[in-house]
mmCIF file of C-alpha atoms and ligand atoms in Angstrom:
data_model
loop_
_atom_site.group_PDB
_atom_site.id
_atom_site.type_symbol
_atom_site.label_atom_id
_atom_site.label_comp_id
_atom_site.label_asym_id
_atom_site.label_seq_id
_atom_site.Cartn_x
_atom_site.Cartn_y
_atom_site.Cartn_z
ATOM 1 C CA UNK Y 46 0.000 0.000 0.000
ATOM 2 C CA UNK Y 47 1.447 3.561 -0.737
ATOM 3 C CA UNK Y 48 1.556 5.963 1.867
ATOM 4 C CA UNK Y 49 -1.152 8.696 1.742
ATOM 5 C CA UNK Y 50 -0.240 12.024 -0.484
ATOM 6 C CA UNK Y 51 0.753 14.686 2.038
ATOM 7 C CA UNK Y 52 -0.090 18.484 0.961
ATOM 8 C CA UNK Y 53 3.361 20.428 1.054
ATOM 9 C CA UNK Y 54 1.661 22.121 4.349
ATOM 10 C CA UNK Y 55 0.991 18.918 5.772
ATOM 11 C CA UNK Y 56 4.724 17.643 4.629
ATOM 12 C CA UNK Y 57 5.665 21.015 6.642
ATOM 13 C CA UNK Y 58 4.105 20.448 9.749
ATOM 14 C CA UNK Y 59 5.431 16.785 10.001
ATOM 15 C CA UNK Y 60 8.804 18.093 9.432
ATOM 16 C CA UNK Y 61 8.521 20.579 12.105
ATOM 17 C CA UNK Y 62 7.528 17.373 14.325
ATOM 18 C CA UNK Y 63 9.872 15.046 14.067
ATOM 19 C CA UNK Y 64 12.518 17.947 14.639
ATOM 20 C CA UNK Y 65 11.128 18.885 17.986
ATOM 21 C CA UNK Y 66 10.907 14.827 18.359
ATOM 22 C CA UNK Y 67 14.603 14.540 17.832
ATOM 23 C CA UNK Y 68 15.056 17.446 19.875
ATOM 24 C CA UNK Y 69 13.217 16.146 22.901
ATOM 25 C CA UNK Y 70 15.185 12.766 22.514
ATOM 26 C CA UNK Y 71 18.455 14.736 22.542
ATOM 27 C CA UNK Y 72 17.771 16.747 25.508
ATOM 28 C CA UNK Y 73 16.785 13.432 27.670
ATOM 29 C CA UNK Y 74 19.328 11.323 26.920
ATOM 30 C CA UNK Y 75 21.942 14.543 28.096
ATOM 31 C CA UNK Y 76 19.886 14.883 31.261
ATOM 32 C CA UNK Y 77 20.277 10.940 31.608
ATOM 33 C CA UNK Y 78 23.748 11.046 30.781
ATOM 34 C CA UNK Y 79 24.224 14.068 33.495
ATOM 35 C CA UNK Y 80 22.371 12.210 36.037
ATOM 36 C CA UNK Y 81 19.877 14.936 35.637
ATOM 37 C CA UNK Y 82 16.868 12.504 34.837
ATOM 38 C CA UNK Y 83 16.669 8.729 35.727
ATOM 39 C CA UNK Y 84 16.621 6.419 33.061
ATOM 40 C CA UNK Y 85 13.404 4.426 35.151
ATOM 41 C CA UNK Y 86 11.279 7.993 35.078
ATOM 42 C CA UNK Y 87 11.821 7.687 31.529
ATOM 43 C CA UNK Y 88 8.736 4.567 30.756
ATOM 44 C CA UNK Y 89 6.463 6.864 32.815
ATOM 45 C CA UNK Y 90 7.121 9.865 30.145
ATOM 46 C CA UNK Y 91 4.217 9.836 28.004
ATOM 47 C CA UNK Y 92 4.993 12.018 25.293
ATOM 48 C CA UNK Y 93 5.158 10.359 21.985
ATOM 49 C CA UNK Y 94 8.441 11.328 21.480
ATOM 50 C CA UNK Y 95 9.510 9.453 23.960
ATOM 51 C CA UNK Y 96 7.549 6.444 23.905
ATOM 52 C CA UNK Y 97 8.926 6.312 20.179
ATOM 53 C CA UNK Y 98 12.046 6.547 21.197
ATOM 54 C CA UNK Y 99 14.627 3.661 20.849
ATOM 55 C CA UNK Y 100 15.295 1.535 23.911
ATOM 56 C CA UNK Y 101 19.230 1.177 22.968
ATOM 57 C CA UNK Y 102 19.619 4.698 22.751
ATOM 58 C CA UNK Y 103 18.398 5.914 25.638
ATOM 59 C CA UNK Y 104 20.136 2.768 27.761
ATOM 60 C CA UNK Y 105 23.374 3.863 26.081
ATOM 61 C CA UNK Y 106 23.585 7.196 27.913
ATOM 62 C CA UNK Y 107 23.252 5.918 31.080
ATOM 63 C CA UNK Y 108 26.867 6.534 32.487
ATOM 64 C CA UNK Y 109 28.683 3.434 32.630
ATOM 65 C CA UNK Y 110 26.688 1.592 29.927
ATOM 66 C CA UNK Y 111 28.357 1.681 26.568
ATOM 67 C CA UNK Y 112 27.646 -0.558 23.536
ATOM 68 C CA UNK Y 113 28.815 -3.724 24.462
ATOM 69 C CA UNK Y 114 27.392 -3.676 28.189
ATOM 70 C CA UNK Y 115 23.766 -2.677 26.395
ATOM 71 C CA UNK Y 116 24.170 -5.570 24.438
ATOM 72 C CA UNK Y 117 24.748 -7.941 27.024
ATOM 73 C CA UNK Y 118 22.038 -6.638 28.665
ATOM 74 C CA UNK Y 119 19.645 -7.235 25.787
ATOM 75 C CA UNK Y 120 21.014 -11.023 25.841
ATOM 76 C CA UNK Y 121 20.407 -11.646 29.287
ATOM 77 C CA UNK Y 122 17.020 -10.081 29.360
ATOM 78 C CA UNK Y 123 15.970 -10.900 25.606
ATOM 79 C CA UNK Y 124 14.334 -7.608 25.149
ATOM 80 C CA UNK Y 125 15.143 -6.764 21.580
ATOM 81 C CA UNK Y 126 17.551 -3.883 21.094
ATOM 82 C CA UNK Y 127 14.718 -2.274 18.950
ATOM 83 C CA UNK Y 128 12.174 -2.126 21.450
ATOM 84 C CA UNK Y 129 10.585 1.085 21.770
ATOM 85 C CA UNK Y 130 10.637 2.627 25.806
ATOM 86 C CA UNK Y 131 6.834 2.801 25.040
ATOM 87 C CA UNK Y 132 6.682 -0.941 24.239
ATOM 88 C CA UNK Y 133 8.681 -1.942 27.308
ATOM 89 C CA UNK Y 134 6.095 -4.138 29.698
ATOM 90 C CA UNK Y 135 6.459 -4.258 33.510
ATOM 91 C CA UNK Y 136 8.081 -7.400 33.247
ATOM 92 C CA UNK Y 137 10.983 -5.837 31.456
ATOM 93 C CA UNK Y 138 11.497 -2.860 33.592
ATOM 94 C CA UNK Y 139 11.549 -5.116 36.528
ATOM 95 C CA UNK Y 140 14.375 -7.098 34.571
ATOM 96 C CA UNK Y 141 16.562 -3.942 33.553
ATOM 97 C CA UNK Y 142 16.719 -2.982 36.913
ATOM 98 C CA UNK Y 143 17.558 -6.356 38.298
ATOM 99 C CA UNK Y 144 20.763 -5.544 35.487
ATOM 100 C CA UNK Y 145 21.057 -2.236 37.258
ATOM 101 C CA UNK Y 146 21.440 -3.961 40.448
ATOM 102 C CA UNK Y 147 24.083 -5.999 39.210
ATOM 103 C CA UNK Y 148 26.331 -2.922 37.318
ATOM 104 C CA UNK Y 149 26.080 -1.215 40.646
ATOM 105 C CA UNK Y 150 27.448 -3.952 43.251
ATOM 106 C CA UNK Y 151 29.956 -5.093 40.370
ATOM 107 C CA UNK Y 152 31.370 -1.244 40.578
ATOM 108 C CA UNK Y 153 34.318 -1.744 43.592
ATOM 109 C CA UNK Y 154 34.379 0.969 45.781
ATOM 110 C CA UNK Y 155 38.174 3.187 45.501
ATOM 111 C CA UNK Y 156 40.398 3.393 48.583
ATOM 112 C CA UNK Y 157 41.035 6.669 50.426
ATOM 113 C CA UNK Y 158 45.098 6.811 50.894
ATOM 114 C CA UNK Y 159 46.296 9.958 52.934
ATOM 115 C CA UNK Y 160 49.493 11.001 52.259
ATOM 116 C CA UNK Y 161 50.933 13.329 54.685
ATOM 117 C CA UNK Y 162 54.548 14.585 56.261
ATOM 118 C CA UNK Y 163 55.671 17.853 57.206
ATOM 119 C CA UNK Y 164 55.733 20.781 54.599
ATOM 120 C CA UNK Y 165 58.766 20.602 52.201
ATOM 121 C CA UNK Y 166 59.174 16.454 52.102
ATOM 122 C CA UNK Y 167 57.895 16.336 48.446
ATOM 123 C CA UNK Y 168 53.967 14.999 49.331
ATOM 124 C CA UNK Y 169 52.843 17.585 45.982
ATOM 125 C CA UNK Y 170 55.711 16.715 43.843
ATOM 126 C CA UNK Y 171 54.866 12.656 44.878
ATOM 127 C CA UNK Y 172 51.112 12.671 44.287
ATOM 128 C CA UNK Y 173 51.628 14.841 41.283
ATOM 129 C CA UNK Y 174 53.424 12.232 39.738
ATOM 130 C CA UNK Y 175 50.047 9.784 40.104
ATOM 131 C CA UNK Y 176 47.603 12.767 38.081
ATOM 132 C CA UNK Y 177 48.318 10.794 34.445
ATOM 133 C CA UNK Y 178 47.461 7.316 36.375
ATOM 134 C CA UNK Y 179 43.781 6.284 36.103
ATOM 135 C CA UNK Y 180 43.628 4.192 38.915
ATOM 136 C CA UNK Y 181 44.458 7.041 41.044
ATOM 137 C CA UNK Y 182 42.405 10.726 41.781
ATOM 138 C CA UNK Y 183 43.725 13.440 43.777
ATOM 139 C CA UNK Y 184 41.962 15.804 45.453
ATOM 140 C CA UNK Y 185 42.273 19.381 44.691
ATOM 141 C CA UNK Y 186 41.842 21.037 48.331
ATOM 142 C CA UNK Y 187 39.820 23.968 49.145
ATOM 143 C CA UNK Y 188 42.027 26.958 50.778
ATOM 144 C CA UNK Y 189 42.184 30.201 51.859
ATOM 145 C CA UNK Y 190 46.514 30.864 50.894
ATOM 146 C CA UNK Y 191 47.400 33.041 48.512
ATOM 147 C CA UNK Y 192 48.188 31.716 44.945
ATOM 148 C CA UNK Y 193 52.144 31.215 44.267
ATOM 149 C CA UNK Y 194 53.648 32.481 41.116
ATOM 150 C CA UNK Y 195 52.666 29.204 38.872
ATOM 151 C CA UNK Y 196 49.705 27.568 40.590
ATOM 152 C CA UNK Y 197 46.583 27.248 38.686
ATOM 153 C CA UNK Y 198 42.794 27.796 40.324
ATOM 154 C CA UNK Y 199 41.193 24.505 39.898
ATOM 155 C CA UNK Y 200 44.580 22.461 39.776
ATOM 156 C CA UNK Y 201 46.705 23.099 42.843
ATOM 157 C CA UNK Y 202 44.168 24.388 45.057
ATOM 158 C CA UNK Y 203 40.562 26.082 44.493
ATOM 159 C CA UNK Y 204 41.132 29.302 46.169
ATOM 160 C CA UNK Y 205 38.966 30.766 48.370
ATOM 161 C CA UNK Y 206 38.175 33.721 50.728
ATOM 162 C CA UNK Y 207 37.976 33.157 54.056
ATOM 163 C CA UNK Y 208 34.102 34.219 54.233
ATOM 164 C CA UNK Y 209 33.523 31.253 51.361
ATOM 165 C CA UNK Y 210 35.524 28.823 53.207
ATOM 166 C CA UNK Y 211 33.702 29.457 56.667
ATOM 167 C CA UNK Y 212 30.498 29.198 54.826
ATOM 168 C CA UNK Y 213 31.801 25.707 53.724
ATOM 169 C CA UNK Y 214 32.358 24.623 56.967
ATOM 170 C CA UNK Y 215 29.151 25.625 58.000
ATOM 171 C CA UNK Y 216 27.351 23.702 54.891
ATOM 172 C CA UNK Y 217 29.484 20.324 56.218
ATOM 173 C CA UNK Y 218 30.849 20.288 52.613
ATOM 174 C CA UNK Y 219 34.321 18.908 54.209
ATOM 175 C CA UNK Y 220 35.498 15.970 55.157
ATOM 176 C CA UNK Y 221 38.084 17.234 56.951
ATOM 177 C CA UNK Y 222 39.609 20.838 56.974
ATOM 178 C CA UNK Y 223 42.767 22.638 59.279
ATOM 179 C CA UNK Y 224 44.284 25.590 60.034
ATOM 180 C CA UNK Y 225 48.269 25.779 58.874
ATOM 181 C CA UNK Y 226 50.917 28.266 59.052
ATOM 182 C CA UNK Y 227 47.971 30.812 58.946
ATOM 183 C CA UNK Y 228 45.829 29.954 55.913
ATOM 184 C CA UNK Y 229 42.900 27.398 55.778
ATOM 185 C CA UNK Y 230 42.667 24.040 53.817
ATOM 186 C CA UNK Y 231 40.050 21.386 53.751
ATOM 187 C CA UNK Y 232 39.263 18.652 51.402
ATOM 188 C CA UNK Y 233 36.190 18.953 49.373
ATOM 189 C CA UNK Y 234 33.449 15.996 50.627
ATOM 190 C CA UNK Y 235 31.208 15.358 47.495
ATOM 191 C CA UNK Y 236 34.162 15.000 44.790
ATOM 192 C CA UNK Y 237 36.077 12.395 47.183
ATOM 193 C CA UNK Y 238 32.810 10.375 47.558
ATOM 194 C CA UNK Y 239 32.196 10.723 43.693
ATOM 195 C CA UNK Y 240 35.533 9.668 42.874
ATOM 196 C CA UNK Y 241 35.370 6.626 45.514
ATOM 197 C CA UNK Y 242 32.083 5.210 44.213
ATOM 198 C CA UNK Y 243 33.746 5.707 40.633
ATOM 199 C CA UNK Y 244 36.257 3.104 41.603
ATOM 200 C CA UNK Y 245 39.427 5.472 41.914
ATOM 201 C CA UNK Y 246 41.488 5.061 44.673
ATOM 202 C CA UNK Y 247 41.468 8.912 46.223
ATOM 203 C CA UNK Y 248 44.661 10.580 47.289
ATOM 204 C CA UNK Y 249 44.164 13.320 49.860
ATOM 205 C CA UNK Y 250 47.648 15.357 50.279
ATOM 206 C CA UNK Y 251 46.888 16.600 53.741
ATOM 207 C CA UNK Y 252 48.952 18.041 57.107
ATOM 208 C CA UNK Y 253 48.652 16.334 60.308
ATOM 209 C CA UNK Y 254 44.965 17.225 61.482
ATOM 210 C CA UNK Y 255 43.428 16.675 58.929
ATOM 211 C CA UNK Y 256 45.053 13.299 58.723
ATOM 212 C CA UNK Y 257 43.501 12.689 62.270
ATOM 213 C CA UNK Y 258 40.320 13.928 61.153
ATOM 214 C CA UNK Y 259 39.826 11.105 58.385
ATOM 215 C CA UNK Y 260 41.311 8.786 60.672
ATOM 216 C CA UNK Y 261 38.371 9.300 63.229
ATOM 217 C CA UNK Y 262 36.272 9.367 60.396
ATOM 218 C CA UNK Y 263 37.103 7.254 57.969
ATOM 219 C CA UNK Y 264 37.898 3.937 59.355
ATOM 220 C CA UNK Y 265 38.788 2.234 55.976
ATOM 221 C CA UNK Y 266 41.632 4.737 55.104
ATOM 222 C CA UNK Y 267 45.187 4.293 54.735
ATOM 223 C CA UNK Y 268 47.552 6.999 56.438
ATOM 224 C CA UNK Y 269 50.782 7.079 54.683
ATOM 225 C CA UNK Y 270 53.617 9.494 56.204
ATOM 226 C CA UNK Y 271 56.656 10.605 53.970
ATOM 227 C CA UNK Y 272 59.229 11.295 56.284
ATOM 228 C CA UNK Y 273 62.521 13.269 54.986
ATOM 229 C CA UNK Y 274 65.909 11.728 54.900
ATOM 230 C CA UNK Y 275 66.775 14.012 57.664
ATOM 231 C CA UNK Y 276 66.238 17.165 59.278
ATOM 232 C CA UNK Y 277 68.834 19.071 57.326
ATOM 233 C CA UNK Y 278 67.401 17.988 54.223
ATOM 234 C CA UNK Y 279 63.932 19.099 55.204
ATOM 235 C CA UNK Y 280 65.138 22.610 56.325
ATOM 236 C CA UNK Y 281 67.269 22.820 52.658
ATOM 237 C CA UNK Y 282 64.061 22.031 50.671
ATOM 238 C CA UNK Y 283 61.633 24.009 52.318
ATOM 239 C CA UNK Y 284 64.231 27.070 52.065
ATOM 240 C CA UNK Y 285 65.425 26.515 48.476
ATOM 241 C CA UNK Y 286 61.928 25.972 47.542
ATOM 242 C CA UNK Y 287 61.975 29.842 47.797
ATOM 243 C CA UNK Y 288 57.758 30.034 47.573
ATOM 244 C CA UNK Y 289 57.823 30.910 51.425
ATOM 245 C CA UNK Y 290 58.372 34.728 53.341
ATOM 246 C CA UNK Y 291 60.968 33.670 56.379
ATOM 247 C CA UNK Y 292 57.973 34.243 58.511
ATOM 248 C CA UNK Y 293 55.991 31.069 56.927
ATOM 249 C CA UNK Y 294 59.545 29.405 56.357
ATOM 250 C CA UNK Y 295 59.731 29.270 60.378
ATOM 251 C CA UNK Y 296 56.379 28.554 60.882
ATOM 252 C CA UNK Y 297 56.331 25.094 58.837
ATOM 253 C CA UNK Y 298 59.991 24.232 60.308
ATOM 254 C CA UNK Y 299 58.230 24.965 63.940
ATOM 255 C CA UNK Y 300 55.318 22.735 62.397
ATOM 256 C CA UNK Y 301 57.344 19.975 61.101
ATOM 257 C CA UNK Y 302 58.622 18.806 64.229
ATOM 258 C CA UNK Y 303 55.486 18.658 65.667
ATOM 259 C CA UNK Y 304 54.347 16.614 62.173
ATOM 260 C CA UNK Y 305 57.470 14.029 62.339
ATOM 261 C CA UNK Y 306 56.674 13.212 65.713
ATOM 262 C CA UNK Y 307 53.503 12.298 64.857
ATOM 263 C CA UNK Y 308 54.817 9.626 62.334
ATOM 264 C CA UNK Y 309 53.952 5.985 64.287
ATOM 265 C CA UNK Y 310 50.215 7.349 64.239
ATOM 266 C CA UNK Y 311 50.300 6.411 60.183
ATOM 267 C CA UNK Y 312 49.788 3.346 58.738
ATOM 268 C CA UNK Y 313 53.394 3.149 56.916
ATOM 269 C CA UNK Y 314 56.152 5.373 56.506
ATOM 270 C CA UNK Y 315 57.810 5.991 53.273
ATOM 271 C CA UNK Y 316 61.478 7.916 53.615
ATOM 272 C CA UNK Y 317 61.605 10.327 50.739
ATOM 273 C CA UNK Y 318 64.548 9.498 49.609
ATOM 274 C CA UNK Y 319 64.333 9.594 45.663
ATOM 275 C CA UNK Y 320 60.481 10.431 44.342
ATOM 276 C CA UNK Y 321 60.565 7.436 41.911
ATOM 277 C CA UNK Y 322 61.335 5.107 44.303
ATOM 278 C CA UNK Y 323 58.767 6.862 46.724
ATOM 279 C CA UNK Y 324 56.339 6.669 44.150
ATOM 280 C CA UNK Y 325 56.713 3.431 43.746
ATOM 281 C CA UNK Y 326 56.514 2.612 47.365
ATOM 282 C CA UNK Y 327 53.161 4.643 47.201
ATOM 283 C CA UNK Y 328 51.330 2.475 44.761
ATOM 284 C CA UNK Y 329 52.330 -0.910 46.078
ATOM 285 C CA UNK Y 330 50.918 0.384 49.533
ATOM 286 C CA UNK Y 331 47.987 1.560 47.604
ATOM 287 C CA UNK Y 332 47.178 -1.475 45.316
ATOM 288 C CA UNK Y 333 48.202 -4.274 48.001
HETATM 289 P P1 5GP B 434 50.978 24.437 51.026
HETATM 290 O O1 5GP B 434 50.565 25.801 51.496
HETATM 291 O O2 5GP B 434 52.476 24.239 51.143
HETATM 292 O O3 5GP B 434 50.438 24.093 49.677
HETATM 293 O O4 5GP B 434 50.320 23.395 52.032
HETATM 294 C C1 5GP B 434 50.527 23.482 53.386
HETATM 295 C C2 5GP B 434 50.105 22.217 54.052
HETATM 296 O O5 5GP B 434 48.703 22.062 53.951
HETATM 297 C C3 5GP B 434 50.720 20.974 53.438
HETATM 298 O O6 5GP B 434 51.210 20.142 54.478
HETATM 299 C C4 5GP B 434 49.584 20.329 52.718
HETATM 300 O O7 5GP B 434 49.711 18.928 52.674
HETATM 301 C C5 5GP B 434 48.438 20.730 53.608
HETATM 302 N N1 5GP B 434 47.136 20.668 52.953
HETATM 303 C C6 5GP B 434 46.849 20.871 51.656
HETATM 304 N N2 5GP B 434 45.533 20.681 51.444
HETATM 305 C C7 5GP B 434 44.996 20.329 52.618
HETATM 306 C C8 5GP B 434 43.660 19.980 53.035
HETATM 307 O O8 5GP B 434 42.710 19.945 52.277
HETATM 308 N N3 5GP B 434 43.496 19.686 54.344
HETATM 309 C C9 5GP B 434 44.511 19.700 55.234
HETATM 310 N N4 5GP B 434 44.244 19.364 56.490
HETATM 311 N N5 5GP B 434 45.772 20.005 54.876
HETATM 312 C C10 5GP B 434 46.005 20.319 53.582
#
């Protein structure tokens, strides 16, 4: 049978349709993708763009499901990739979230690694060295310092005022936060939880309260200290480092005692001897 003659009006109008169809579809599968909409919400949508819409596509912007885990999802629940979300029965649902279920407890949870020693012993120049490695995620630390000459918002710190930062505090958006050599620095809560339940195993390059703070709270972490060949070599760093006024020079020496004395609270102590090696040392301790 031949399809019935359209007037170029009516050809018009179902153009116009199927655009704002196709721009409808577009717009939920970027809210699914964002975690914006839930794919489940989706089989109550009645519009007809949506009911039309292909079951494959939509299940392929969940995050996490690509091509070949949508396909073994059709396979183990024999819907048929071409099933419209409008022809999806209760049965079906019930099974796609029973494959839900499954993604989720599959996903392993990150571990949270502290890394921590007195100002000077190379912790930045250490975890820096893990950015590039995807089994790894740093946090980028909330403070209230002033930037150096060659740090980056965003990257080395997100820099703050000290009216945002006490508003953070107040909001509970840390999961740990200290005072040091005068300035304020606390670890962001949502990100490190985000990047946990993504699988990464978190780095948080923190001073010594802090440290104590996740180990009150968090009873799954791992403290690691980096301790500094010696004394000498700590004081040479921290001054050649030149990023210091004499004033905050002296008041992370007067802190790092305090810090290395603190060192049989951690976990395991790496000696910064050579940052490959330490490096090294950091991932086996991580990945054991
Ligand atoms: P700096 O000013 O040299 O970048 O950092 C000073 C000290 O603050 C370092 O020992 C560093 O590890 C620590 N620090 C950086 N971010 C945080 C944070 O989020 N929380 C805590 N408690 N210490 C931090």
């Amino acid at each position: 049978m031949l399809p019935p003659r359209l007037s170029s009006r009516a050809r018009r109008k179902a153009g116009e349709k199927a655009v704002l169809a196709r721009q409808d579809r577009a717009k939920v599968k970027e809210q699914v993708a964002s975690g914006e909409l839930f794919f489940f919400d989706l089989f109550k949508d009645e519009r007809k763009s949506i009911t039309r819409m292909k079951l494959v596509d939509l299940l392929q912007s969940v995050p996490g499901i690509g091509h070949a885990r949508a396909q073994i999802i059709f396979e183990r629940t024999k819907i048929s990739p071409s099933r419209r979300i409008g022809g999806v029965g209760h049965r079906q649902i019930e099974l796609l979230r029973q494959e839900f279920l499954l993604i989720k407890n599959s996903r392993k949870s990150g571990k949270l690694l502290v890394v921590s020693g007195p100002s000077g012993v190379g912790k930045s120049t250490i975890t820096n060295r893990l950015r590039a490695d995807e089994r790894f995620w740093i946090s980028v630390s909330v403070t209230t310092r002033l930037m150096r000459t060659g740090e980056v918002d965003g990257i080395d710190y997100i820099f703050v005022a000290e009216d945002k930062f006490n508003q953070m505090i107040k909001d509970n958006d840390f999961l740990e936060w200290a005072d040091f050599a005068g300035s304020k620095y606390g670890t962001p809560k949502k990100a490190v939880d985000e990047a946990l339940q993504d699988g990464k195993n978190v780095i948080l390059e923190i001073e010594l309260n802090g440290a104590r703070q996740v180990r009150k709270n968090s009873k799954n972490a791992i403290l690691i200290f980096i301790e500094p060949p010696s004394w000498e070599e700590l004081t040479a760093r921290l001054i050649n480092r030149g990023t210091e006024s004499e004033q905050s020079t002296q008041a992370r020496l007067d802190r790092a005692k305090e810090e290395l004395s603190a060192a049989a609270e951690f976990d395991y102590v790496v000696i910064n001897h050579q940052v490959e090696q330490s490096v090294a040392e950091l991932v086996s301790l991580a990945l054991r």
